[in-house]
Amino acid sequence: MVKVNGTELDIAGKTLADYLATTKYDRNRIAVEINCSIVPKADYDSTVLKDQDSVEVVSFVGGG
């Protein structure tokens, strides 16, 4: 199980890109942290989620 923004999900073994493809996140407007380390966007396709990982996905919202 992988914890994403506080919710346990059965996504261990998937890449970060695979997980994000199943969500409504805009990859251009998010930052992702796994186990307290920021993941560069260039690494999303090669980053494999492991059991017990803690993932935080933060969306950027413009405003004025």
Short mmCIF file of N, CA and C in Angstrom, two decimals:
data_model
loop_
_atom_site.label_atom_id
_atom_site.label_comp_id
_atom_site.label_asym_id
_atom_site.label_seq_id
_atom_site.Cartn_x
_atom_site.Cartn_y
_atom_site.Cartn_z
N MET A 1 0.83 -1.18 0.00
CA MET A 1 0.00 0.00 0.00
C MET A 1 0.88 1.25 0.00
N VAL A 2 0.44 2.24 -0.72
CA VAL A 2 1.13 3.52 -0.82
C VAL A 2 0.18 4.59 -0.29
N LYS A 3 0.69 5.46 0.55
CA LYS A 3 -0.13 6.54 1.10
C LYS A 3 0.02 7.77 0.21
N VAL A 4 -1.09 8.21 -0.39
CA VAL A 4 -1.10 9.39 -1.26
C VAL A 4 -1.98 10.45 -0.62
N ASN A 5 -1.38 11.55 -0.26
CA ASN A 5 -2.10 12.65 0.40
C ASN A 5 -2.96 12.13 1.55
N GLY A 6 -2.40 11.18 2.31
CA GLY A 6 -3.07 10.67 3.49
C GLY A 6 -4.00 9.49 3.26
N THR A 7 -4.20 9.07 2.01
CA THR A 7 -5.09 7.96 1.69
C THR A 7 -4.28 6.76 1.22
N GLU A 8 -4.54 5.59 1.81
CA GLU A 8 -3.85 4.36 1.42
C GLU A 8 -4.41 3.86 0.09
N LEU A 9 -3.52 3.63 -0.87
CA LEU A 9 -3.92 3.12 -2.18
C LEU A 9 -3.07 1.91 -2.54
N ASP A 10 -3.67 0.97 -3.26
CA ASP A 10 -2.97 -0.24 -3.69
C ASP A 10 -2.32 0.02 -5.05
N ILE A 11 -1.25 0.82 -5.05
CA ILE A 11 -0.59 1.20 -6.31
C ILE A 11 0.90 0.87 -6.29
N ALA A 12 1.36 0.11 -5.32
CA ALA A 12 2.77 -0.29 -5.27
C ALA A 12 3.09 -1.06 -6.54
N GLY A 13 4.24 -0.76 -7.15
CA GLY A 13 4.65 -1.41 -8.38
C GLY A 13 4.35 -0.59 -9.62
N LYS A 14 3.45 0.38 -9.51
CA LYS A 14 3.16 1.28 -10.63
C LYS A 14 4.17 2.41 -10.64
N THR A 15 4.37 3.00 -11.83
CA THR A 15 5.20 4.18 -11.86
C THR A 15 4.37 5.38 -11.42
N LEU A 16 5.05 6.42 -11.04
CA LEU A 16 4.36 7.65 -10.67
C LEU A 16 3.53 8.16 -11.85
N ALA A 17 4.08 8.08 -13.06
CA ALA A 17 3.35 8.50 -14.26
C ALA A 17 2.08 7.68 -14.45
N ASP A 18 2.15 6.36 -14.21
CA ASP A 18 0.96 5.50 -14.34
C ASP A 18 -0.11 5.92 -13.36
N TYR A 19 0.29 6.17 -12.12
CA TYR A 19 -0.68 6.62 -11.12
C TYR A 19 -1.32 7.95 -11.53
N LEU A 20 -0.49 8.92 -11.92
CA LEU A 20 -1.01 10.23 -12.27
C LEU A 20 -1.96 10.17 -13.46
N ALA A 21 -1.75 9.22 -14.37
CA ALA A 21 -2.62 9.06 -15.53
C ALA A 21 -4.04 8.65 -15.12
N THR A 22 -4.19 8.09 -13.92
CA THR A 22 -5.51 7.66 -13.45
C THR A 22 -6.22 8.75 -12.65
N THR A 23 -5.57 9.92 -12.54
CA THR A 23 -6.13 11.01 -11.75
C THR A 23 -6.47 12.20 -12.64
N LYS A 24 -7.02 13.23 -12.05
CA LYS A 24 -7.35 14.45 -12.78
C LYS A 24 -6.27 15.52 -12.63
N TYR A 25 -5.14 15.16 -12.04
CA TYR A 25 -4.06 16.12 -11.87
C TYR A 25 -3.50 16.55 -13.22
N ASP A 26 -3.22 17.82 -13.36
CA ASP A 26 -2.53 18.36 -14.53
C ASP A 26 -1.04 18.30 -14.23
N ARG A 27 -0.31 17.42 -14.91
CA ARG A 27 1.11 17.20 -14.62
C ARG A 27 1.93 18.47 -14.73
N ASN A 28 1.44 19.45 -15.47
CA ASN A 28 2.16 20.72 -15.61
C ASN A 28 1.95 21.64 -14.42
N ARG A 29 0.97 21.34 -13.58
CA ARG A 29 0.62 22.24 -12.48
C ARG A 29 0.71 21.57 -11.11
N ILE A 30 1.56 20.54 -11.01
CA ILE A 30 1.72 19.85 -9.72
C ILE A 30 3.19 19.70 -9.36
N ALA A 31 3.39 19.44 -8.08
CA ALA A 31 4.69 19.00 -7.57
C ALA A 31 4.43 17.72 -6.79
N VAL A 32 5.36 16.79 -6.88
CA VAL A 32 5.20 15.50 -6.20
C VAL A 32 6.40 15.26 -5.29
N GLU A 33 6.10 14.83 -4.08
CA GLU A 33 7.12 14.49 -3.10
C GLU A 33 6.89 13.04 -2.69
N ILE A 34 7.95 12.26 -2.68
CA ILE A 34 7.87 10.88 -2.20
C ILE A 34 8.86 10.75 -1.06
N ASN A 35 8.36 10.35 0.09
CA ASN A 35 9.19 10.16 1.29
C ASN A 35 10.06 11.38 1.56
N CYS A 36 9.43 12.55 1.50
CA CYS A 36 10.06 13.84 1.83
C CYS A 36 11.08 14.32 0.80
N SER A 37 11.09 13.74 -0.39
CA SER A 37 11.98 14.19 -1.45
C SER A 37 11.17 14.55 -2.69
N ILE A 38 11.43 15.74 -3.24
CA ILE A 38 10.74 16.19 -4.45
C ILE A 38 11.19 15.32 -5.62
N VAL A 39 10.23 14.91 -6.44
CA VAL A 39 10.53 14.11 -7.62
C VAL A 39 10.52 15.03 -8.84
N PRO A 40 11.63 15.13 -9.57
CA PRO A 40 11.64 15.94 -10.78
C PRO A 40 10.66 15.38 -11.81
N LYS A 41 9.99 16.26 -12.54
CA LYS A 41 9.02 15.82 -13.55
C LYS A 41 9.64 14.85 -14.55
N ALA A 42 10.90 15.04 -14.87
CA ALA A 42 11.58 14.16 -15.82
C ALA A 42 11.68 12.72 -15.30
N ASP A 43 11.51 12.52 -13.99
CA ASP A 43 11.63 11.19 -13.40
C ASP A 43 10.28 10.50 -13.16
N TYR A 44 9.17 11.14 -13.49
CA TYR A 44 7.86 10.54 -13.23
C TYR A 44 7.70 9.18 -13.91
N ASP A 45 8.18 9.04 -15.15
CA ASP A 45 8.02 7.79 -15.88
C ASP A 45 8.87 6.65 -15.33
N SER A 46 9.97 6.98 -14.67
CA SER A 46 10.88 5.94 -14.18
C SER A 46 10.80 5.71 -12.66
N THR A 47 9.99 6.51 -11.97
CA THR A 47 9.87 6.37 -10.52
C THR A 47 8.80 5.33 -10.20
N VAL A 48 9.23 4.22 -9.63
CA VAL A 48 8.31 3.14 -9.27
C VAL A 48 7.91 3.30 -7.81
N LEU A 49 6.61 3.28 -7.58
CA LEU A 49 6.09 3.42 -6.21
C LEU A 49 6.27 2.10 -5.48
N LYS A 50 6.76 2.19 -4.25
CA LYS A 50 7.03 1.00 -3.45
C LYS A 50 6.08 0.94 -2.25
N ASP A 51 5.88 -0.27 -1.75
CA ASP A 51 5.05 -0.47 -0.56
C ASP A 51 5.58 0.41 0.57
N GLN A 52 4.69 1.08 1.26
CA GLN A 52 4.98 1.96 2.39
C GLN A 52 5.49 3.34 1.98
N ASP A 53 5.56 3.65 0.66
CA ASP A 53 5.92 5.00 0.26
C ASP A 53 4.85 5.98 0.72
N SER A 54 5.28 7.19 0.99
CA SER A 54 4.38 8.28 1.34
C SER A 54 4.51 9.35 0.26
N VAL A 55 3.42 9.58 -0.45
CA VAL A 55 3.41 10.49 -1.60
C VAL A 55 2.53 11.69 -1.28
N GLU A 56 3.04 12.87 -1.59
CA GLU A 56 2.25 14.10 -1.48
C GLU A 56 2.22 14.76 -2.85
N VAL A 57 1.01 15.03 -3.33
CA VAL A 57 0.82 15.70 -4.61
C VAL A 57 0.22 17.06 -4.31
N VAL A 58 0.89 18.10 -4.76
CA VAL A 58 0.44 19.47 -4.50
C VAL A 58 0.14 20.14 -5.83
N SER A 59 -1.08 20.69 -5.94
CA SER A 59 -1.47 21.41 -7.15
C SER A 59 -1.23 22.89 -6.98
N PHE A 60 -0.77 23.52 -8.06
CA PHE A 60 -0.59 24.97 -8.04
C PHE A 60 -1.82 25.61 -8.65
N VAL A 61 -2.32 26.63 -7.99
CA VAL A 61 -3.52 27.32 -8.46
C VAL A 61 -3.17 28.79 -8.64
N GLY A 62 -3.45 29.29 -9.83
CA GLY A 62 -3.19 30.71 -10.09
C GLY A 62 -4.34 31.57 -9.57
N GLY A 63 -4.07 32.79 -9.37
CA GLY A 63 -5.10 33.70 -8.90
C GLY A 63 -4.57 35.11 -8.87
N GLY A 64 -5.43 36.01 -8.50
CA GLY A 64 -4.94 37.37 -8.47
C GLY A 64 -5.82 38.31 -7.75
#
